[in-house]
Coordinates of C-alpha atoms in Angstrom, one line a residue:
X1 CA 211.4 -25.3 48.7
X2 CA 215.0 -24.4 49.5
X3 CA 214.4 -20.9 51.1
X4 CA 211.8 -22.1 53.5
X5 CA 214.0 -25.1 54.4
X6 CA 216.8 -22.8 55.2
X7 CA 214.6 -20.6 57.3
X8 CA 213.6 -23.7 59.3
X9 CA 217.2 -24.6 59.9
X10 CA 218.2 -21.0 60.9
X11 CA 215.3 -20.7 63.4
X12 CA 214.4 -24.2 64.4
X13 CA 212.2 -23.0 67.3
X14 CA 209.5 -21.7 64.8
X15 CA 208.0 -25.0 63.7
X16 CA 205.5 -26.5 66.1
X17 CA 206.1 -29.9 64.6
X18 CA 209.2 -32.0 63.8
X19 CA 209.6 -34.6 61.0
X20 CA 212.4 -37.1 60.7
X21 CA 213.0 -35.5 57.3
X22 CA 214.1 -32.2 58.9
X23 CA 217.9 -33.2 59.1
X24 CA 217.8 -33.3 55.3
X25 CA 217.5 -29.5 55.1
X26 CA 221.2 -28.7 55.7
X27 CA 222.1 -31.0 52.8
X28 CA 220.5 -28.5 50.4
X29 CA 223.7 -26.6 50.9
X30 CA 225.4 -29.3 48.8
X31 CA 229.0 -28.3 49.7
X32 CA 230.9 -28.4 53.0
X33 CA 231.6 -24.7 52.9
X34 CA 228.0 -23.8 52.4
X35 CA 227.0 -26.3 55.1
X36 CA 229.3 -24.8 57.7
X37 CA 227.9 -21.3 56.8
X38 CA 224.5 -22.4 58.1
X39 CA 223.9 -21.4 61.7
X40 CA 224.2 -25.0 62.9
X41 CA 223.9 -27.8 60.4
X42 CA 223.8 -30.4 63.2
X43 CA 220.8 -28.8 64.9
X44 CA 217.9 -30.3 62.9
X45 CA 219.1 -33.9 63.6
X46 CA 219.6 -33.1 67.3
X47 CA 216.3 -31.4 67.6
X48 CA 214.5 -34.2 65.9
X49 CA 216.0 -36.9 68.0
X50 CA 215.2 -35.4 71.4
X51 CA 211.4 -35.7 71.5
X52 CA 211.2 -38.5 69.0
X53 CA 213.5 -41.2 70.6
X54 CA 211.8 -44.0 72.6
X55 CA 213.6 -44.2 76.0
X56 CA 213.8 -48.0 76.0
X57 CA 214.2 -49.1 72.4
X58 CA 216.1 -46.1 71.0
X59 CA 213.9 -46.1 67.9
X60 CA 212.5 -42.8 66.6
X61 CA 208.9 -42.0 66.2
X62 CA 207.8 -40.8 62.8
X63 CA 206.9 -37.4 64.0
X64 CA 206.3 -35.1 67.0
X65 CA 203.9 -32.3 67.7
X66 CA 204.8 -29.9 70.6
X67 CA 201.2 -29.0 71.2
X68 CA 200.2 -32.6 71.6
X69 CA 197.1 -31.6 69.7
X70 CA 197.4 -33.3 66.3
X71 CA 195.0 -36.2 65.9
X72 CA 198.0 -38.5 65.2
X73 CA 199.9 -37.4 68.3
X74 CA 200.1 -38.9 71.7
X75 CA 198.2 -36.5 74.0
X76 CA 200.9 -36.8 76.7
X77 CA 204.1 -36.9 74.6
X78 CA 203.2 -35.5 71.3
X79 CA 204.8 -38.4 69.4
X80 CA 203.2 -40.4 66.6
X81 CA 202.2 -43.9 67.4
X82 CA 204.6 -45.8 65.1
X83 CA 208.3 -46.2 64.2
X84 CA 208.1 -46.0 60.4
X85 CA 211.0 -47.6 58.6
X86 CA 211.1 -45.2 55.6
X87 CA 211.2 -42.1 57.7
X88 CA 213.8 -43.4 60.1
X89 CA 215.8 -44.4 57.1
X90 CA 215.8 -40.9 55.8
X91 CA 216.9 -39.6 59.1
X92 CA 219.8 -42.1 59.4
X93 CA 221.0 -41.2 55.9
X94 CA 220.8 -37.4 56.7
X95 CA 222.8 -37.9 59.9
X96 CA 225.6 -39.8 58.3
X97 CA 225.8 -37.5 55.3
X98 CA 225.9 -34.3 57.5
X99 CA 228.7 -35.9 59.6
X100 CA 230.7 -36.6 56.4
X101 CA 230.7 -32.8 55.6
X102 CA 230.9 -31.6 59.2
X103 CA 234.4 -30.5 60.3
X104 CA 236.1 -32.5 63.0
X105 CA 236.3 -29.4 65.1
X106 CA 232.6 -28.6 65.0
X107 CA 231.4 -28.2 68.6
X108 CA 228.3 -30.4 68.1
X109 CA 230.0 -33.2 66.1
X110 CA 230.3 -35.4 69.1
X111 CA 226.7 -35.1 69.9
X112 CA 225.7 -36.0 66.4
X113 CA 228.0 -39.0 66.4
X114 CA 226.3 -40.1 69.6
X115 CA 222.9 -39.8 67.8
X116 CA 224.2 -42.1 65.0
X117 CA 225.5 -44.6 67.5
X118 CA 222.3 -44.8 69.5
X119 CA 220.2 -45.2 66.3
X120 CA 222.6 -47.8 64.9
X121 CA 222.2 -50.0 68.0
X122 CA 218.4 -49.6 67.9
X123 CA 218.2 -50.5 64.2
X124 CA 220.2 -53.8 64.4
X125 CA 218.1 -54.8 67.4
X126 CA 215.0 -54.8 65.1
X127 CA 216.6 -56.2 61.9
X128 CA 214.7 -59.2 60.7
X129 CA 216.7 -62.3 61.7
X130 CA 215.4 -64.4 58.9
X131 CA 216.1 -62.1 55.9
X132 CA 218.3 -59.4 57.2
X133 CA 216.0 -56.6 56.1
X134 CA 213.8 -54.3 58.1
X135 CA 210.0 -54.0 58.5
X136 CA 208.1 -50.9 57.7
X137 CA 206.8 -50.7 61.3
X138 CA 210.2 -51.4 62.7
X139 CA 209.3 -53.0 66.0
X140 CA 206.2 -54.9 64.9
X141 CA 207.7 -57.8 63.0
X142 CA 205.2 -60.0 61.4
X143 CA 202.2 -58.2 62.8
X144 CA 199.2 -58.3 60.4
X145 CA 199.6 -55.9 57.4
X146 CA 203.2 -55.1 58.3
X147 CA 205.7 -55.9 55.6
X148 CA 209.5 -56.1 54.9
X149 CA 210.3 -52.7 53.4
X150 CA 212.9 -52.5 50.7
X151 CA 213.4 -48.8 50.6
X152 CA 213.8 -48.5 54.3
X153 CA 216.3 -51.4 54.3
X154 CA 218.2 -49.7 51.5
X155 CA 218.5 -46.5 53.6
X156 CA 219.6 -48.4 56.7
X157 CA 222.3 -50.4 54.7
X158 CA 223.6 -47.1 53.2
X159 CA 223.7 -45.3 56.6
X160 CA 225.3 -48.2 58.5
X161 CA 227.8 -49.0 55.7
X162 CA 228.8 -45.4 55.4
X163 CA 229.2 -45.1 59.2
X164 CA 231.4 -48.2 59.5
X165 CA 234.1 -47.0 57.1
X166 CA 235.4 -44.0 59.1
X167 CA 234.8 -45.7 62.4
X168 CA 231.7 -43.7 63.4
X169 CA 230.3 -47.0 64.6
X170 CA 232.1 -50.2 65.3
X171 CA 233.1 -52.4 62.3
X172 CA 233.1 -55.6 64.3
X173 CA 229.6 -55.2 65.5
X174 CA 227.9 -53.5 62.6
X175 CA 229.6 -54.5 59.4
X176 CA 228.3 -58.1 59.6
X177 CA 224.7 -56.7 59.9
X178 CA 224.9 -55.0 56.5
X179 CA 227.3 -57.5 54.8
X180 CA 225.7 -60.7 55.9
X181 CA 226.4 -63.8 53.8
X182 CA 222.6 -64.1 53.4
X183 CA 221.3 -62.1 50.4
X184 CA 218.5 -60.3 52.4
X185 CA 219.8 -56.8 52.8
X186 CA 221.5 -56.7 49.4
X187 CA 218.4 -58.0 47.6
X188 CA 216.5 -55.2 49.2
X189 CA 219.0 -52.6 48.2
X190 CA 219.4 -53.6 44.6
X191 CA 222.5 -54.4 42.6
X192 CA 224.1 -50.9 42.0
X193 CA 223.3 -49.6 45.5
X194 CA 224.5 -52.8 47.1
X195 CA 227.9 -52.6 45.3
X196 CA 228.2 -49.0 46.4
X197 CA 227.5 -49.8 50.0
X198 CA 230.0 -52.7 49.9
X199 CA 232.6 -50.4 48.5
X200 CA 231.9 -47.8 51.3
X201 CA 232.8 -50.4 53.9
X202 CA 235.8 -51.7 51.9
X203 CA 237.4 -48.3 51.4
X204 CA 240.1 -47.3 53.9
X205 CA 239.1 -44.9 56.5
X206 CA 240.2 -41.3 56.0
X207 CA 243.2 -40.3 57.9

């Protein structure tokens, strides 16, 4: 799968459709040197956010089709109909992981940081107030057949915790949302991952 993923990154205009998993492709490079060698490792995340972001909530739709012709796509915007927690969680993880490897001098780093900040604000706005976890359909709350999604919540906790430590997002605003005294987010993440996320926030920021 790696060669085709690299082709998608090197020429992002070729696909007719975007998935929120596309920012994961640069991470196939595994090292910062290989990541920088790609044409633009920030591009998949920036491309995916543009047509996928809801203008009012800031949440990201699960997918987008530039032809507006897929049966799941909105005939006017090309977006899917829902904000799926698991896919948005993959996207959030990919963005924060790419930022970790991206040099401070990269010309599109600021744009990618802005993506992370917009998404972080959108996510805490739909966090379940009762339990501290997130729903699979993020903005639908207790709608029938919706459910609190543990894997999505784990991904959001990871992304937010990892973004707090170096100051990519504000500690005062976001650290309490992933380190709440209630056990909700941590029960969703699981013991080992929860300890890892707590340690990410506790570590000093890199200088």
